[in-house]
Amino acid sequence: AVVSTQSVHYGRDLKGYWKFLGIEDGDVFVKHSVKNVQYNKNTKTFTVSVKDLVKGEEYSQEFDRVIVASGHFSTPHVPTFPGIESFNGRVLHAHDFRNAREFTGKRCLLIGSSYSAEDIGLQLYKFGAKNVTMSWRTQPMGFHWPETMKEEQLLIKVDGNTCYFKNGHVEDFDSIILCTGYRHNFPFMAPEHRLEATNIFNLPNLYRNIQWFGTSKGTMDADGRLFYLGMTDQFYTYTMFMMQGLWTAQVIKGIISPPSREKCVADIAKNLAINASLSSYNSQIDNQAEYMETLRKETHHPISWQGAAEMFKGWEQDKHDEILTYRDKTHKNMFTGLVSPLLKMPWAKLLDDSLETYIGMEYIEQ
C-alpha cells in the first residue's frame, strides 16, 4: 500500500492502527508521492508510478486493486470575477484562512453560501470584524444573522475596493475570502479512470459511490478493481468512510458480490437523478442515512446509525433557530445515552480557541 504525499501526517497517526492489525511497517509506504496510475485490461493490473520523497527516486509497481482515498478537500476551487486581480486588499481562499484576528476592524466579503462561509463569517464576527457580507449564487443561507452580518446576491465585478453585486448593491471592502469549496483533483489517475465531480451526494461513475464504472463520456471500466472512498458531500464523515472501507474490503475479498455491470450502471444513473431533489438539509440527511443503511446491510455490520439522522437534523434546526448559539447546544450519545456537558461560557464569548483552553474548560454536567 502507498500513502501518498498528501497523507503523510495521517500516515504517522495511522501507524499505531496498522500495528494493532498486525501489518508490518514495510508493507505500507509513507512519504511517497503517487505520480501516475495506469490500468492494463489484458493483465487486469494497475501500474502505479511513485516518487520516494526521502531518496528522490522514482519507480513503478504492479497492483491488483487501487483505492483512491486521498479526499477532495485539498484543491481549492477558485472562481474569478472581473477586476478582482486589482482589488486593493487581501484576497484568499478559505483553505488559507488561519486566524480571524487578522480581520479585526475590517470590512469582509465572503463569496459562498455553505459551511465555509457560515463558519468563517461567524469567526470574523466573533473576533471583531467591522462587518461581514456573504455573497450567494444559488440561494442564501437564510440564518438570523447578527447586526453586522448580512447576505447579498452574487458578486459581479470589483473596482479597487468597491464591489458590485447582481442585485445592484455596491459596497467597499478591505478583504475578500473565497468560500467556494474544493475540486475533485486526481491528476495521477489516467483520464479514463479519473473521477470528475462536484461536491454532491450521489456521484457519477461510482456504484455505491465507491466502485468505478466508466459511464461518463471518455471514461472506461477497470473491471471492478478501482475504488474511490470519501468522495461525496457528507453528513456522516468518518463513520461513512469506515463503512465505505468495510464495503470495499468485502468486495475485494469476495464476501460481497456486486450485481451485473448493467445493474450497477442503472443504479448509478438512478442515484444521480436523485441529486436534483435534495434541496433541503432534511432530504440530504435522509438520503445519506438511507445510503449508510444500505452499506450496513450489505456488509452485515451489527450497528445501525439511523438515530444519527435525527441528531443531524436537530443540529441544522438549531442553526436556523439561532445561528450564534447553536454551538452551545448539547447532544445525546446514541450508544451510551449520555448527554454532552454544557460549556460554562457561550461560544461567541470564548475568544481563546487553543486546544489547551478547550480541553481545560469547565463544563456543566447534565
Tab-separated table of C-alpha atoms in Angstrom:
chain	number	residue	atom	x	y	z
A	1	ALA	CA	0.000	0.000	0.000
A	2	VAL	CA	1.179	3.516	-0.755
A	3	VAL	CA	0.158	6.510	1.360
A	4	SER	CA	0.598	9.484	-0.971
A	5	THR	CA	2.382	12.677	-0.003
A	6	GLN	CA	-0.876	14.451	0.851
A	7	SER	CA	-1.452	11.872	3.579
A	8	VAL	CA	1.980	11.758	5.218
A	9	HIS	CA	0.847	13.149	8.576
A	10	TYR	CA	-2.219	10.917	8.645
A	11	GLY	CA	0.081	8.006	7.848
A	12	ARG	CA	2.078	8.662	11.011
A	13	ASP	CA	-1.101	8.730	13.083
A	14	LEU	CA	-2.312	5.513	11.492
A	15	LYS	CA	0.875	3.571	12.226
A	16	GLY	CA	-0.464	2.503	15.591
A	17	TYR	CA	-3.624	1.227	13.920
A	18	TRP	CA	-1.600	-0.723	11.360
A	19	LYS	CA	0.439	-2.345	14.138
A	20	PHE	CA	-2.747	-3.213	16.012
A	21	LEU	CA	-3.867	-5.097	12.901
A	22	GLY	CA	-0.523	-6.876	12.582
A	23	ILE	CA	0.589	-5.000	9.448
A	24	GLU	CA	4.351	-4.618	9.133
A	25	ASP	CA	5.852	-1.173	8.549
A	26	GLY	CA	7.470	-2.431	5.359
A	27	ASP	CA	4.050	-3.150	3.860
A	28	VAL	CA	2.958	0.485	3.981
A	29	PHE	CA	4.987	3.271	2.384
A	30	VAL	CA	4.664	6.854	3.574
A	31	LYS	CA	6.496	9.897	2.185
A	32	HIS	CA	5.807	8.709	-1.340
A	33	SER	CA	4.059	10.791	-3.992
A	34	VAL	CA	1.889	8.918	-6.492
A	35	LYS	CA	2.660	10.219	-9.973
A	36	ASN	CA	0.646	8.010	-12.319
A	37	VAL	CA	-1.830	5.128	-12.235
A	38	GLN	CA	-2.494	3.127	-15.415
A	39	TYR	CA	-4.795	0.115	-15.812
A	40	ASN	CA	-3.954	-2.771	-18.144
A	41	LYS	CA	-7.124	-4.568	-19.252
A	42	ASN	CA	-5.146	-7.547	-20.538
A	43	THR	CA	-3.404	-8.322	-17.244
A	44	LYS	CA	-6.135	-6.732	-15.093
A	45	THR	CA	-3.470	-4.955	-13.042
A	46	PHE	CA	-2.537	-1.352	-12.274
A	47	THR	CA	0.915	0.099	-12.810
A	48	VAL	CA	1.458	2.677	-10.073
A	49	SER	CA	4.388	5.061	-10.502
A	50	VAL	CA	5.613	6.810	-7.366
A	51	LYS	CA	8.402	9.032	-6.109
A	52	ASP	CA	10.178	8.313	-2.836
A	53	LEU	CA	10.315	11.797	-1.305
A	54	VAL	CA	13.192	10.861	1.022
A	55	LYS	CA	15.507	9.215	-1.513
A	56	GLY	CA	14.302	11.212	-4.508
A	57	GLU	CA	13.888	8.009	-6.518
A	58	GLU	CA	11.022	7.150	-8.864
A	59	TYR	CA	9.831	3.618	-9.554
A	60	SER	CA	6.725	1.618	-10.503
A	61	GLN	CA	4.919	-1.374	-9.009
A	62	GLU	CA	2.034	-3.576	-10.101
A	63	PHE	CA	-1.150	-3.810	-8.024
A	64	ASP	CA	-4.313	-5.899	-8.386
A	65	ARG	CA	-6.568	-3.214	-6.899
A	66	VAL	CA	-6.359	0.558	-6.430
A	67	ILE	CA	-8.251	2.527	-3.777
A	68	VAL	CA	-8.193	6.310	-4.105
A	69	ALA	CA	-8.747	7.659	-0.583
A	70	SER	CA	-6.923	10.987	-0.727
A	71	GLY	CA	-10.049	13.079	-0.081
A	72	HIS	CA	-11.392	16.046	-2.025
A	73	PHE	CA	-10.886	18.991	0.316
A	74	SER	CA	-7.311	19.916	-0.582
A	75	THR	CA	-7.514	21.614	-4.006
A	76	PRO	CA	-9.422	24.909	-3.708
A	77	HIS	CA	-11.990	25.906	-6.302
A	78	VAL	CA	-11.015	29.480	-7.140
A	79	PRO	CA	-13.518	31.372	-9.303
A	80	THR	CA	-12.611	34.696	-10.852
A	81	PHE	CA	-14.527	37.967	-11.093
A	82	PRO	CA	-13.818	40.945	-13.359
A	83	GLY	CA	-11.385	43.292	-11.627
A	84	ILE	CA	-10.604	41.060	-8.630
A	85	GLU	CA	-6.920	40.913	-9.585
A	86	SER	CA	-6.663	44.657	-8.871
A	87	PHE	CA	-8.562	44.578	-5.558
A	88	ASN	CA	-6.885	46.881	-3.029
A	89	GLY	CA	-6.875	44.397	-0.167
A	90	ARG	CA	-6.258	40.771	0.657
A	91	VAL	CA	-7.905	38.029	-1.423
A	92	LEU	CA	-7.660	34.471	-0.123
A	93	HIS	CA	-9.443	31.132	-0.271
A	94	ALA	CA	-10.966	29.573	2.849
A	95	HIS	CA	-8.246	26.916	2.547
A	96	ASP	CA	-5.726	29.599	3.606
A	97	PHE	CA	-7.821	31.124	6.412
A	98	ARG	CA	-5.984	30.674	9.716
A	99	ASN	CA	-6.898	33.356	12.240
A	100	ALA	CA	-9.900	35.675	12.417
A	101	ARG	CA	-7.902	38.213	14.444
A	102	GLU	CA	-6.190	39.273	11.214
A	103	PHE	CA	-9.525	40.773	10.142
A	104	THR	CA	-10.479	42.648	13.319
A	105	GLY	CA	-11.952	46.017	12.316
A	106	LYS	CA	-12.027	45.026	8.624
A	107	ARG	CA	-14.906	45.089	6.145
A	108	CYS	CA	-15.034	41.490	4.913
A	109	LEU	CA	-16.708	39.992	1.842
A	110	LEU	CA	-17.164	36.228	1.720
A	111	ILE	CA	-18.027	34.555	-1.579
A	112	GLY	CA	-20.146	31.466	-0.937
A	113	SER	CA	-23.191	30.266	0.962
A	114	SER	CA	-22.272	26.981	2.596
A	115	TYR	CA	-20.393	25.713	5.637
A	116	SER	CA	-17.130	27.597	4.999
A	117	ALA	CA	-18.899	30.949	4.637
A	118	GLU	CA	-21.064	30.287	7.683
A	119	ASP	CA	-18.168	29.174	9.860
A	120	ILE	CA	-15.637	31.821	8.796
A	121	GLY	CA	-18.301	34.543	8.855
A	122	LEU	CA	-19.118	33.744	12.478
A	123	GLN	CA	-15.442	33.623	13.402
A	124	LEU	CA	-14.959	37.065	11.847
A	125	TYR	CA	-17.969	38.420	13.768
A	126	LYS	CA	-16.707	36.873	16.980
A	127	PHE	CA	-13.258	38.434	16.682
A	128	GLY	CA	-14.484	41.909	15.820
A	129	ALA	CA	-14.643	42.355	12.062
A	130	LYS	CA	-16.313	45.691	11.287
A	131	ASN	CA	-18.878	43.929	9.109
A	132	VAL	CA	-19.280	40.671	7.194
A	133	THR	CA	-21.139	40.245	3.893
A	134	MET	CA	-21.723	36.818	2.338
A	135	SER	CA	-22.394	36.684	-1.396
A	136	TRP	CA	-24.553	33.842	-2.684
A	137	ARG	CA	-25.032	32.381	-6.159
A	138	THR	CA	-27.818	29.790	-5.864
A	139	GLN	CA	-29.605	30.667	-2.635
A	140	PRO	CA	-28.825	32.460	0.647
A	141	MET	CA	-28.246	30.539	3.849
A	142	GLY	CA	-31.111	32.460	5.421
A	143	PHE	CA	-29.997	32.412	9.059
A	144	HIS	CA	-30.895	35.142	11.577
A	145	TRP	CA	-27.568	36.934	11.334
A	146	PRO	CA	-26.405	39.466	13.936
A	147	GLU	CA	-26.498	43.161	13.030
A	148	THR	CA	-23.055	43.365	11.417
A	149	MET	CA	-23.586	40.304	9.158
A	150	LYS	CA	-25.724	40.074	6.019
A	151	GLU	CA	-26.154	38.230	2.710
A	152	GLU	CA	-26.109	39.702	-0.797
A	153	GLN	CA	-26.540	38.245	-4.269
A	154	LEU	CA	-23.525	37.185	-6.325
A	155	LEU	CA	-20.546	39.485	-6.784
A	156	ILE	CA	-20.282	40.527	-10.450
A	157	LYS	CA	-17.257	42.857	-10.544
A	158	VAL	CA	-14.599	44.610	-8.470
A	159	ASP	CA	-13.108	48.073	-8.925
A	160	GLY	CA	-10.431	48.916	-6.383
A	161	ASN	CA	-12.074	48.323	-3.021
A	162	THR	CA	-15.572	48.697	-4.470
A	163	CYS	CA	-17.618	45.540	-5.108
A	164	TYR	CA	-20.710	45.363	-7.321
A	165	PHE	CA	-23.433	42.752	-6.841
A	166	LYS	CA	-26.053	41.183	-9.088
A	167	ASN	CA	-28.931	42.949	-7.310
A	168	GLY	CA	-27.351	46.382	-7.834
A	169	HIS	CA	-25.870	46.689	-4.354
A	170	VAL	CA	-22.471	48.457	-4.184
A	171	GLU	CA	-20.132	48.382	-1.172
A	172	ASP	CA	-16.468	48.832	-0.261
A	173	PHE	CA	-14.451	46.056	1.411
A	174	ASP	CA	-10.980	45.515	2.858
A	175	SER	CA	-10.793	41.735	2.348
A	176	ILE	CA	-12.351	39.086	0.101
A	177	ILE	CA	-12.440	35.451	1.240
A	178	LEU	CA	-13.436	32.830	-1.332
A	179	CYS	CA	-15.578	30.258	0.499
A	180	THR	CA	-16.135	28.463	-2.785
A	181	GLY	CA	-15.349	24.874	-1.965
A	182	TYR	CA	-12.884	22.404	-3.407
A	183	ARG	CA	-12.259	20.477	-6.598
A	184	HIS	CA	-12.028	16.733	-7.030
A	185	ASN	CA	-8.456	16.635	-8.290
A	186	PHE	CA	-6.684	13.390	-9.106
A	187	PRO	CA	-4.001	14.249	-11.685
A	188	PHE	CA	-2.194	10.963	-11.006
A	189	MET	CA	-5.133	8.934	-12.356
A	190	ALA	CA	-5.340	8.187	-16.074
A	191	PRO	CA	-8.067	10.389	-17.658
A	192	GLU	CA	-10.251	7.386	-18.476
A	193	HIS	CA	-10.316	6.396	-14.794
A	194	ARG	CA	-10.282	9.851	-13.205
A	195	LEU	CA	-13.271	10.916	-11.111
A	196	GLU	CA	-14.597	14.266	-12.301
A	197	ALA	CA	-17.314	15.534	-9.992
A	198	THR	CA	-18.583	18.362	-7.842
A	199	ASN	CA	-19.393	18.084	-4.133
A	200	ILE	CA	-22.698	16.205	-4.437
A	201	PHE	CA	-24.324	13.364	-2.519
A	202	ASN	CA	-24.516	10.824	-5.355
A	203	LEU	CA	-21.587	10.595	-7.740
A	204	PRO	CA	-21.125	9.678	-11.412
A	205	ASN	CA	-19.220	6.514	-12.381
A	206	LEU	CA	-19.294	5.055	-8.862
A	207	TYR	CA	-21.528	2.181	-7.816
A	208	ARG	CA	-22.444	2.682	-4.152
A	209	ASN	CA	-20.421	5.909	-4.523
A	210	ILE	CA	-17.355	3.665	-4.306
A	211	GLN	CA	-16.728	1.176	-7.157
A	212	TRP	CA	-15.663	2.597	-10.503
A	213	PHE	CA	-17.598	2.042	-13.738
A	214	GLY	CA	-16.804	4.056	-16.856
A	215	THR	CA	-20.251	5.508	-17.524
A	216	SER	CA	-19.319	9.097	-18.483
A	217	LYS	CA	-18.008	10.159	-21.871
A	218	GLY	CA	-14.287	9.451	-22.217
A	219	THR	CA	-14.142	7.019	-19.277
A	220	MET	CA	-13.502	3.275	-19.251
A	221	ASP	CA	-14.210	0.409	-16.861
A	222	ALA	CA	-11.489	-1.095	-14.692
A	223	ASP	CA	-13.164	-4.488	-14.256
A	224	GLY	CA	-14.442	-3.522	-10.808
A	225	ARG	CA	-10.886	-3.196	-9.476
A	226	LEU	CA	-10.833	0.573	-8.858
A	227	PHE	CA	-12.446	2.220	-5.827
A	228	TYR	CA	-12.847	5.802	-4.594
A	229	LEU	CA	-13.560	6.445	-0.905
A	230	GLY	CA	-14.913	9.561	0.825
A	231	MET	CA	-15.745	11.489	-2.347
A	232	THR	CA	-19.354	12.562	-1.726
A	233	ASP	CA	-20.772	15.528	0.116
A	234	GLN	CA	-21.229	14.288	3.632
A	235	PHE	CA	-23.001	14.440	6.958
A	236	TYR	CA	-21.662	11.164	8.380
A	237	THR	CA	-17.972	11.839	7.543
A	238	TYR	CA	-15.688	9.366	9.330
A	239	THR	CA	-18.433	6.868	10.064
A	240	MET	CA	-19.226	6.798	6.350
A	241	PHE	CA	-15.543	6.460	5.440
A	242	MET	CA	-15.327	3.442	7.725
A	243	MET	CA	-18.377	1.814	6.156
A	244	GLN	CA	-17.115	2.517	2.640
A	245	GLY	CA	-13.776	0.972	3.579
A	246	LEU	CA	-15.512	-2.109	5.005
A	247	TRP	CA	-17.679	-2.449	1.874
A	248	THR	CA	-14.601	-2.169	-0.352
A	249	ALA	CA	-12.660	-4.743	1.662
A	250	GLN	CA	-15.545	-7.198	1.477
A	251	VAL	CA	-15.861	-6.739	-2.292
A	252	ILE	CA	-12.130	-7.361	-2.753
A	253	LYS	CA	-12.274	-10.437	-0.514
A	254	GLY	CA	-15.310	-11.793	-2.374
A	255	ILE	CA	-17.660	-11.543	0.602
A	256	ILE	CA	-19.839	-9.054	-1.291
A	257	SER	CA	-20.602	-9.726	-4.945
A	258	PRO	CA	-21.905	-6.586	-6.689
A	259	PRO	CA	-24.606	-7.177	-9.345
A	260	SER	CA	-24.001	-7.159	-13.080
A	261	ARG	CA	-22.450	-4.148	-14.777
A	262	GLU	CA	-25.836	-3.318	-16.314
A	263	LYS	CA	-27.494	-3.170	-12.892
A	264	CYS	CA	-24.623	-1.186	-11.340
A	265	VAL	CA	-24.746	1.407	-14.126
A	266	ALA	CA	-28.534	1.680	-13.797
A	267	ASP	CA	-28.171	2.231	-10.048
A	268	ILE	CA	-25.570	4.971	-10.631
A	269	ALA	CA	-27.940	6.744	-13.046
A	270	LYS	CA	-30.893	6.424	-10.655
A	271	ASN	CA	-28.970	7.967	-7.768
A	272	LEU	CA	-27.523	10.734	-9.927
A	273	ALA	CA	-31.077	11.744	-10.801
A	274	ILE	CA	-31.991	11.854	-7.102
A	275	ASN	CA	-29.492	14.692	-6.541
A	276	ALA	CA	-31.914	17.164	-8.117
A	277	SER	CA	-34.471	16.525	-5.364
A	278	LEU	CA	-32.025	17.034	-2.474
A	279	SER	CA	-32.778	20.722	-1.986
A	280	SER	CA	-33.233	20.781	1.805
A	281	TYR	CA	-30.965	19.623	4.593
A	282	ASN	CA	-33.645	17.161	5.736
A	283	SER	CA	-33.758	15.476	2.324
A	284	GLN	CA	-29.958	15.408	2.127
A	285	ILE	CA	-29.658	13.838	5.575
A	286	ASP	CA	-32.369	11.250	4.806
A	287	ASN	CA	-30.652	10.344	1.533
A	288	GLN	CA	-27.305	9.749	3.199
A	289	ALA	CA	-28.930	7.891	6.103
A	290	GLU	CA	-30.519	5.539	3.571
A	291	TYR	CA	-27.141	5.126	1.872
A	292	MET	CA	-25.480	4.285	5.196
A	293	GLU	CA	-28.148	1.729	5.960
A	294	THR	CA	-27.576	0.123	2.545
A	295	LEU	CA	-23.857	-0.226	3.280
A	296	ARG	CA	-24.632	-1.580	6.743
A	297	LYS	CA	-26.972	-4.254	5.419
A	298	GLU	CA	-24.647	-5.313	2.615
A	299	THR	CA	-21.650	-5.604	4.970
A	300	HIS	CA	-23.769	-7.184	7.743
A	301	HIS	CA	-22.420	-4.607	10.175
A	302	PRO	CA	-24.216	-5.091	13.524
A	303	ILE	CA	-24.614	-1.403	14.422
A	304	SER	CA	-27.145	0.954	12.834
A	305	TRP	CA	-26.629	4.721	12.722
A	306	GLN	CA	-30.234	5.556	11.957
A	307	GLY	CA	-30.524	7.686	15.097
A	308	ALA	CA	-27.744	9.954	13.865
A	309	ALA	CA	-30.020	11.377	11.173
A	310	GLU	CA	-32.305	12.957	13.781
A	311	MET	CA	-29.266	14.377	15.550
A	312	PHE	CA	-28.040	15.964	12.295
A	313	LYS	CA	-31.491	17.437	11.671
A	314	GLY	CA	-31.600	18.836	15.198
A	315	TRP	CA	-28.168	20.402	14.703
A	316	GLU	CA	-29.318	22.045	11.454
A	317	GLN	CA	-32.517	23.279	13.101
A	318	ASP	CA	-30.514	24.749	15.984
A	319	LYS	CA	-28.647	26.881	13.434
A	320	HIS	CA	-31.877	28.143	11.902
A	321	ASP	CA	-33.305	28.884	15.344
A	322	GLU	CA	-30.300	30.971	16.433
A	323	ILE	CA	-27.058	30.937	14.494
A	324	LEU	CA	-24.997	32.486	17.320
A	325	THR	CA	-25.912	29.882	19.944
A	326	TYR	CA	-26.167	26.575	18.068
A	327	ARG	CA	-22.604	25.670	19.103
A	328	ASP	CA	-23.667	25.946	22.740
A	329	LYS	CA	-26.211	23.132	22.363
A	330	THR	CA	-25.590	19.637	23.675
A	331	HIS	CA	-26.390	16.252	22.163
A	332	LYS	CA	-27.054	12.772	23.453
A	333	ASN	CA	-24.701	9.917	22.587
A	334	MET	CA	-26.882	7.473	20.654
A	335	PHE	CA	-24.975	4.488	22.059
A	336	THR	CA	-24.407	5.401	25.719
A	337	GLY	CA	-27.387	7.703	26.206
A	338	LEU	CA	-25.115	10.268	27.883
A	339	VAL	CA	-25.662	13.957	27.131
A	340	SER	CA	-22.570	16.035	26.439
A	341	PRO	CA	-21.785	18.671	29.079
A	342	LEU	CA	-22.576	22.348	28.645
A	343	LEU	CA	-19.846	24.934	28.271
A	344	LYS	CA	-19.911	27.462	31.124
A	345	MET	CA	-19.102	30.218	28.635
A	346	PRO	CA	-21.047	30.803	25.378
A	347	TRP	CA	-19.070	30.039	22.223
A	348	ALA	CA	-19.488	33.609	20.958
A	349	LYS	CA	-17.618	34.897	24.020
A	350	LEU	CA	-14.909	32.225	24.019
A	351	LEU	CA	-12.007	34.124	22.447
A	352	ASP	CA	-9.251	31.613	23.180
A	353	ASP	CA	-9.501	28.823	20.617
A	354	SER	CA	-6.372	26.960	21.751
A	355	LEU	CA	-6.554	23.221	22.316
A	356	GLU	CA	-5.274	23.644	25.865
A	357	THR	CA	-8.087	26.054	26.763
A	358	TYR	CA	-10.727	23.882	25.103
A	359	ILE	CA	-9.645	20.745	26.947
A	360	GLY	CA	-9.290	22.593	30.248
A	361	MET	CA	-12.638	24.373	30.159
A	362	GLU	CA	-15.240	23.917	32.861
A	363	TYR	CA	-18.392	22.101	31.868
A	364	ILE	CA	-21.807	21.658	33.455
A	365	GLU	CA	-22.797	18.008	33.657
A	366	GLN	CA	-26.426	17.253	32.779
